[in-house]
Amino acid sequence: MKLSTIQRRLDAERKRIELCDAALRRVMRRPRRPPDFSKAIEEAERGFSGEVVRDPQAWQPQMKTRDAARLRLAAARYLFALYPVPDTLERIWVDDTGLSADEVRLRRHWYVTAARGGSLYKAGASTWLTRKEVHAFLNPPAGLGFDEAFWEAIARSCTSDATMALRIARSKIARTPRGQIDFWRGAVRFFCANPAPVETIDDLCDYLVECRRHDPHYSLEGRTLPALTRRMHEWHHDIAAIERIEAMRRRAHGHGAHAWAANAVWSGSPLADWEWVPSSKEAKAKGERFVVRQLKQAEDLVLESRAMRHCVSTYAGKCIAGQASIWSLRRCTKDGIDRLLTIEVDPQCRAVQVRGFANRPALADERNVTERWAKARGITLT
């Protein structure tokens, strides 16, 4: 039956309304879920149920954030804090990436003790720190992490030079195991008595680790900075000589050696490689692009070390153990590939070391590219 003009108009209007409703449903913002305060309280209270200073059920925060980390910190402050606590200790509630379960428990226990006004020294810090050092640890300079504040406190007990103490806190000493504190406390005293740039301290730390590996009783007592630096350079030359011998061995053994090299591979960081192509205005050469590539096999580390004239090849053990990942920043053009920087990233996604040829610091242009990469991959440049 043929529809009347009025009926056709009504059908067309109904369809138009249905299409509009469907479009509105697609673009309409879904209701935001409320902050999960109960989960935040549960995570903060876990392991400390008998030590809270306020009733968990009475917590009614006026917060709109849905960030689980911020909610967890707010819950911890409510449950435990009678006194202000430095950011150094509070950070454990926000991010515990790369830390063992025992280390997380220790840091949270220290936070609860300090927040309730207890003695951190009596709560276990006396295993590593003196009373004076505990006081310094609880009053750190701004911007330091837990390990950095720990070693800055030790350095402040050895020197009145605040700049030198900060320099040590930002060196590789702050990333050494606390189980070896006796030796590294001696290293702190050594560098306080023999001031050196952070880059030099870091290089000497690599050398000292190697010395300790060969001789667990190695000591810095009676040594001087010039003599230690000279030994370190000799060690670097020894590494280069060993690599040349290994290269000759590979050539002599042929396929068998190549098979060994192919097996010397580790899983590395889950972060993907990165590439950036500058715009035509920013590019300084035709076909210019920058690549940051992870080095995940012994051969790559040896080649990087050989080309850049530094000791990154000795980091293979750390990479295999998952304690570090090594990245190479390269500039590619139609004329070839230039290695610019070698970057060490720790398990907490922090670029803890950035070095160019012969261990030089990064240049301004290289820093700009490195910052782009760090931002793209969520890496912190320390």
Coordinates of C-alpha atoms in Angstrom, one line a residue, residues 17-381:
I17 CA 15.8 11.2 15.5
E18 CA 17.1 7.6 15.8
L19 CA 20.3 8.5 14.0
C20 CA 20.8 11.6 16.2
D21 CA 20.3 9.5 19.3
A22 CA 22.8 6.9 18.1
A23 CA 25.4 9.6 17.4
L24 CA 24.9 11.2 20.8
R25 CA 25.3 7.8 22.5
R26 CA 28.6 7.4 20.7
V27 CA 30.1 10.7 21.7
M28 CA 28.5 11.1 25.1
R29 CA 31.0 10.8 27.9
R30 CA 30.6 7.8 30.0
P31 CA 30.2 8.4 33.8
R32 CA 33.6 8.4 35.5
R33 CA 34.0 5.8 38.2
P34 CA 34.5 7.2 41.7
P35 CA 37.9 7.0 43.4
D36 CA 38.5 3.6 45.0
F37 CA 39.2 4.7 48.5
S38 CA 38.7 1.3 50.1
K39 CA 41.3 -0.3 47.9
A40 CA 43.8 2.5 48.7
I41 CA 43.2 2.0 52.5
E42 CA 43.6 -1.8 52.1
E43 CA 46.9 -1.4 50.2
A44 CA 48.3 1.1 52.7
E45 CA 47.2 -0.9 55.8
R46 CA 48.5 -4.2 54.5
G47 CA 51.2 -5.4 57.0
F48 CA 50.6 -2.6 59.5
S49 CA 47.0 -3.3 60.7
G50 CA 48.1 -3.0 64.4
E51 CA 50.1 0.2 64.0
V52 CA 47.5 2.7 62.5
V53 CA 46.9 5.9 64.4
R54 CA 43.4 6.6 62.9
D55 CA 40.4 4.5 62.2
P56 CA 40.5 3.2 58.6
Q57 CA 36.7 3.1 58.3
A58 CA 36.5 6.8 59.2
W59 CA 38.6 8.0 56.2
Q60 CA 36.5 10.3 54.1
P61 CA 38.9 12.2 51.8
Q62 CA 37.8 15.1 49.6
M63 CA 39.8 13.8 46.6
K64 CA 38.7 13.5 43.0
T65 CA 41.8 11.8 41.6
R66 CA 41.6 8.2 40.4
D67 CA 45.4 7.8 40.4
A68 CA 46.0 4.7 42.6
A69 CA 49.5 5.8 43.6
R70 CA 48.3 9.2 44.9
L71 CA 45.3 7.6 46.7
R72 CA 47.7 5.0 48.3
L73 CA 50.0 7.8 49.6
A74 CA 47.0 9.8 50.9
A75 CA 45.8 6.7 52.7
A76 CA 49.2 6.0 54.2
R77 CA 49.4 9.6 55.5
Y78 CA 46.0 9.2 57.1
L79 CA 46.7 5.9 58.7
F80 CA 50.2 6.5 60.0
A81 CA 51.3 10.1 59.9
L82 CA 51.5 12.1 63.1
Y83 CA 54.5 14.0 61.9
P84 CA 55.7 15.2 58.5
V85 CA 57.9 12.8 56.6
P86 CA 60.4 13.7 53.8
D87 CA 59.4 12.8 50.2
T88 CA 62.4 10.4 50.2
L89 CA 60.4 8.0 52.4
E90 CA 56.9 8.8 51.0
R91 CA 57.9 7.8 47.5
I92 CA 57.7 4.1 48.4
W93 CA 53.9 4.4 48.4
V94 CA 53.9 5.9 45.0
D95 CA 56.3 3.7 43.1
D96 CA 58.1 0.5 44.0
T97 CA 59.2 -0.5 40.5
G98 CA 62.3 -2.7 40.5
L99 CA 62.4 -3.3 44.2
S100 CA 62.3 -6.7 45.9
A101 CA 59.5 -7.5 48.3
D102 CA 61.9 -7.3 51.2
E103 CA 63.1 -3.9 50.2
V104 CA 59.5 -2.6 49.8
R105 CA 58.6 -3.9 53.3
L106 CA 61.7 -2.2 54.8
R107 CA 61.0 1.2 53.2
R108 CA 57.4 1.1 54.2
H109 CA 58.4 0.1 57.8
W110 CA 60.8 3.0 57.9
Y111 CA 58.1 5.4 56.7
V112 CA 55.6 4.2 59.3
T113 CA 58.2 4.5 62.1
A114 CA 59.2 8.1 61.1
A115 CA 55.6 9.1 60.5
R116 CA 54.5 8.0 64.0
G117 CA 57.5 9.8 65.5
G118 CA 59.4 6.6 66.4
S119 CA 63.2 6.1 66.3
L120 CA 64.4 5.0 62.9
Y121 CA 67.7 4.1 64.4
K122 CA 66.1 1.6 66.8
A123 CA 63.8 0.4 64.0
G124 CA 66.7 -1.2 62.1
A125 CA 68.5 1.7 60.5
S126 CA 71.3 1.1 63.0
T127 CA 72.4 -1.8 60.9
W128 CA 73.8 0.6 58.4
L129 CA 73.7 4.2 59.8
T130 CA 74.9 6.0 62.9
R131 CA 72.4 8.3 64.8
K132 CA 74.0 11.3 63.1
E133 CA 73.5 9.7 59.7
V134 CA 69.9 8.8 60.5
H135 CA 69.2 12.4 61.3
A136 CA 70.8 13.5 58.0
F137 CA 68.8 10.9 56.1
L138 CA 65.5 12.3 57.5
N139 CA 66.5 15.8 56.5
P140 CA 67.8 15.3 52.9
P141 CA 68.2 17.9 50.2
A142 CA 65.3 18.2 47.8
G143 CA 65.0 15.9 44.9
L144 CA 66.9 12.9 46.2
G145 CA 65.6 9.3 46.1
F146 CA 65.8 6.8 48.9
D147 CA 69.3 5.4 48.0
E148 CA 70.7 8.8 47.1
A149 CA 69.5 10.3 50.5
F150 CA 71.0 7.2 52.2
W151 CA 74.4 7.8 50.8
E152 CA 74.2 11.6 51.0
A153 CA 73.7 11.1 54.8
I154 CA 76.8 8.9 55.0
A155 CA 78.8 11.4 53.0
R156 CA 77.7 14.3 55.2
S157 CA 79.2 12.5 58.2
C158 CA 82.5 12.4 56.4
T159 CA 82.7 16.0 55.1
S160 CA 81.3 19.4 55.7
D161 CA 81.2 20.1 52.0
A162 CA 77.6 19.8 51.0
T163 CA 78.4 19.9 47.3
M164 CA 80.8 16.9 47.6
A165 CA 78.1 15.0 49.6
L166 CA 75.6 15.6 46.8
R167 CA 78.1 14.6 44.2
I168 CA 78.6 11.3 45.9
A169 CA 74.9 10.8 46.3
R170 CA 74.4 11.2 42.6
S171 CA 77.2 8.8 41.7
K172 CA 77.2 5.1 41.2
I173 CA 78.0 4.6 44.9
A174 CA 74.3 5.3 45.6
R175 CA 73.5 2.2 43.5
T176 CA 75.7 -0.3 45.3
P177 CA 74.3 -3.1 47.5
R178 CA 73.8 -2.2 51.2
G179 CA 75.3 -5.6 52.0
Q180 CA 78.7 -4.2 50.9
I181 CA 78.3 -1.0 52.9
D182 CA 81.6 -1.4 54.8
F183 CA 83.7 -1.2 51.6
W184 CA 81.6 1.6 50.0
R185 CA 81.6 3.6 53.2
G186 CA 85.4 3.5 52.9
A187 CA 85.0 4.7 49.2
V188 CA 82.9 7.6 50.4
R189 CA 85.6 8.6 52.9
F190 CA 88.2 8.3 50.1
F191 CA 86.3 10.6 47.7
C192 CA 85.5 13.1 50.4
A193 CA 89.2 13.3 51.1
N194 CA 90.0 13.3 47.4
P195 CA 87.3 15.3 45.6
A196 CA 86.6 14.3 42.0
P197 CA 83.8 15.0 39.4
V198 CA 80.9 12.6 39.3
E199 CA 82.1 11.2 36.0
T200 CA 85.4 10.2 37.5
I201 CA 83.8 8.7 40.6
D202 CA 81.5 6.6 38.4
D203 CA 84.4 5.4 36.3
L204 CA 86.4 4.5 39.4
C205 CA 83.4 2.7 40.8
D206 CA 83.4 0.4 37.8
Y207 CA 87.0 -0.3 38.4
L208 CA 86.5 -0.9 42.1
V209 CA 83.7 -3.4 41.4
E210 CA 86.1 -5.3 39.1
C211 CA 88.9 -5.2 41.8
R212 CA 86.4 -6.5 44.4
R213 CA 85.4 -9.3 42.0
H214 CA 88.9 -10.5 41.8
D215 CA 89.8 -9.8 45.4
P216 CA 87.0 -9.6 47.9
H217 CA 89.4 -8.2 50.5
Y218 CA 90.4 -5.3 48.2
S219 CA 90.8 -2.0 50.2
L220 CA 91.3 1.7 49.4
E221 CA 93.4 2.2 52.5
G222 CA 96.7 3.9 51.6
R223 CA 95.8 4.6 48.0
T224 CA 95.8 8.0 46.2
L225 CA 93.4 9.4 43.6
P226 CA 96.1 9.8 40.9
A227 CA 97.4 6.2 41.4
L228 CA 93.8 4.8 41.4
T229 CA 93.0 6.7 38.2
R230 CA 96.1 5.5 36.5
R231 CA 95.2 1.9 37.5
M232 CA 91.7 2.4 36.1
H233 CA 93.1 3.6 32.7
E234 CA 95.4 0.6 32.6
W235 CA 92.3 -1.6 33.3
H236 CA 90.5 0.0 30.3
H237 CA 93.5 -0.7 28.1
D238 CA 93.5 -4.3 29.4
I239 CA 89.8 -4.7 28.4
A240 CA 90.6 -3.4 24.9
A241 CA 93.5 -5.9 24.6
I242 CA 91.3 -8.8 25.8
E243 CA 88.7 -7.8 23.2
R244 CA 91.3 -7.8 20.4
I245 CA 92.4 -11.3 21.5
E246 CA 88.8 -12.5 21.5
A247 CA 88.3 -11.1 18.1
M248 CA 91.3 -13.0 16.8
R249 CA 90.0 -16.2 18.5
R250 CA 86.7 -15.8 16.8
R251 CA 88.3 -15.4 13.4
A252 CA 90.5 -18.4 14.1
H253 CA 87.7 -20.7 15.1
G254 CA 85.3 -19.5 12.5
H255 CA 81.7 -20.8 12.7
G256 CA 82.0 -22.3 16.2
A257 CA 82.9 -18.8 17.6
H258 CA 80.1 -17.2 15.8
A259 CA 77.7 -19.8 17.2
W260 CA 78.9 -18.8 20.7
A261 CA 78.4 -15.1 20.0
A262 CA 74.8 -15.8 18.7
N263 CA 74.0 -17.6 22.0
A264 CA 75.3 -14.7 24.2
V265 CA 71.9 -13.0 24.1
W266 CA 69.7 -11.8 27.0
S267 CA 66.1 -10.7 27.0
G268 CA 66.8 -7.1 28.1
S269 CA 64.3 -4.3 28.8
P270 CA 60.8 -4.7 27.5
L271 CA 61.0 -1.1 26.2
A272 CA 61.0 -0.9 22.4
D273 CA 63.7 0.7 20.3
W274 CA 63.0 4.2 19.2
E275 CA 63.5 6.3 16.0
W276 CA 63.0 10.0 15.3
V277 CA 63.1 11.7 11.9
P278 CA 63.6 15.5 12.2
S279 CA 61.5 17.8 10.1
S280 CA 63.1 19.3 6.9
K281 CA 63.8 22.5 8.8
E282 CA 65.5 20.7 11.8
A283 CA 67.5 18.2 9.8
K284 CA 71.2 19.0 9.2
A285 CA 71.7 16.5 6.5
K286 CA 69.6 14.6 3.9
G287 CA 67.9 11.5 5.2
E288 CA 68.9 12.3 8.8
R289 CA 67.3 10.2 11.5
F290 CA 68.1 9.3 15.1
V291 CA 67.8 5.8 16.4
V292 CA 68.0 4.5 20.0
R293 CA 68.6 0.8 20.0
Q294 CA 69.0 -1.6 22.9
L295 CA 72.1 -3.8 22.9
K296 CA 71.1 -7.3 23.9
Q297 CA 74.1 -9.5 23.0
A298 CA 77.7 -9.6 23.9
E299 CA 78.9 -8.9 20.4
D300 CA 76.9 -5.6 20.3
L301 CA 78.4 -4.5 23.7
V302 CA 81.9 -5.2 22.5
L303 CA 81.5 -3.3 19.3
E304 CA 79.9 -0.4 21.2
S305 CA 82.7 -0.4 23.7
R306 CA 85.3 -0.6 21.0
A307 CA 83.8 2.2 18.8
M308 CA 83.1 4.5 21.7
R309 CA 86.2 3.8 23.7
H310 CA 84.7 3.1 27.0
C311 CA 84.0 0.1 29.2
V312 CA 80.4 -0.7 28.5
S313 CA 81.4 -4.2 27.4
T314 CA 81.9 -5.0 31.1
Y315 CA 78.2 -4.4 31.8
A316 CA 77.2 -7.7 30.1
G317 CA 76.8 -9.4 33.6
K318 CA 74.4 -6.6 34.8
C319 CA 72.4 -6.9 31.6
I320 CA 72.1 -10.7 31.8
A321 CA 71.0 -10.4 35.5
G322 CA 68.4 -7.8 34.6
Q323 CA 70.1 -5.1 36.6
A324 CA 70.6 -2.8 33.7
S325 CA 69.9 -2.3 30.0
I326 CA 72.3 -0.6 27.6
W327 CA 71.1 1.6 24.7
S328 CA 73.0 3.2 21.8
L329 CA 72.0 6.5 20.3
R330 CA 73.0 6.7 16.6
R331 CA 72.6 9.3 13.9
C332 CA 71.9 7.9 10.5
T333 CA 72.3 9.8 7.2
K334 CA 72.9 8.8 3.6
D335 CA 76.6 9.1 4.3
G336 CA 76.6 6.5 7.1
I337 CA 75.9 5.9 10.8
D338 CA 77.5 7.8 13.6
R339 CA 77.4 6.5 17.2
L340 CA 76.7 9.4 19.5
L341 CA 75.9 8.2 23.0
T342 CA 75.7 5.0 25.1
I343 CA 73.0 5.0 27.8
E344 CA 72.6 2.8 30.8
V345 CA 69.0 2.4 32.1
D346 CA 68.3 0.8 35.5
P347 CA 65.2 -1.5 36.3
Q348 CA 63.3 1.6 37.5
C349 CA 63.5 3.1 34.0
R350 CA 66.0 5.8 35.0
A351 CA 68.8 6.7 32.6
V352 CA 71.6 6.6 35.2
Q353 CA 74.5 7.1 32.8
V354 CA 74.8 8.9 29.5
R355 CA 78.2 8.9 27.8
G356 CA 79.7 9.8 24.5
F357 CA 83.0 9.0 22.8
A358 CA 85.8 8.3 25.4
N359 CA 83.2 8.9 28.3
R360 CA 82.6 12.5 27.4
P361 CA 79.3 14.1 28.6
A362 CA 76.4 14.5 26.1
L363 CA 76.5 17.6 23.9
A364 CA 73.6 20.0 23.7
D365 CA 72.1 18.6 20.5
E366 CA 72.5 15.0 21.8
R367 CA 70.8 15.9 25.0
N368 CA 67.8 17.3 23.1
V369 CA 67.4 14.0 21.2
T370 CA 67.9 12.0 24.4
E371 CA 65.1 14.0 26.1
R372 CA 62.8 13.2 23.2
W373 CA 63.5 9.5 23.5
A374 CA 63.1 9.6 27.3
K375 CA 59.8 11.3 27.1
A376 CA 58.5 8.9 24.4
R377 CA 59.5 5.8 26.5
G378 CA 58.7 7.1 30.0
I379 CA 62.3 7.2 31.1
T380 CA 63.7 9.5 33.8
L381 CA 66.9 11.3 33.0

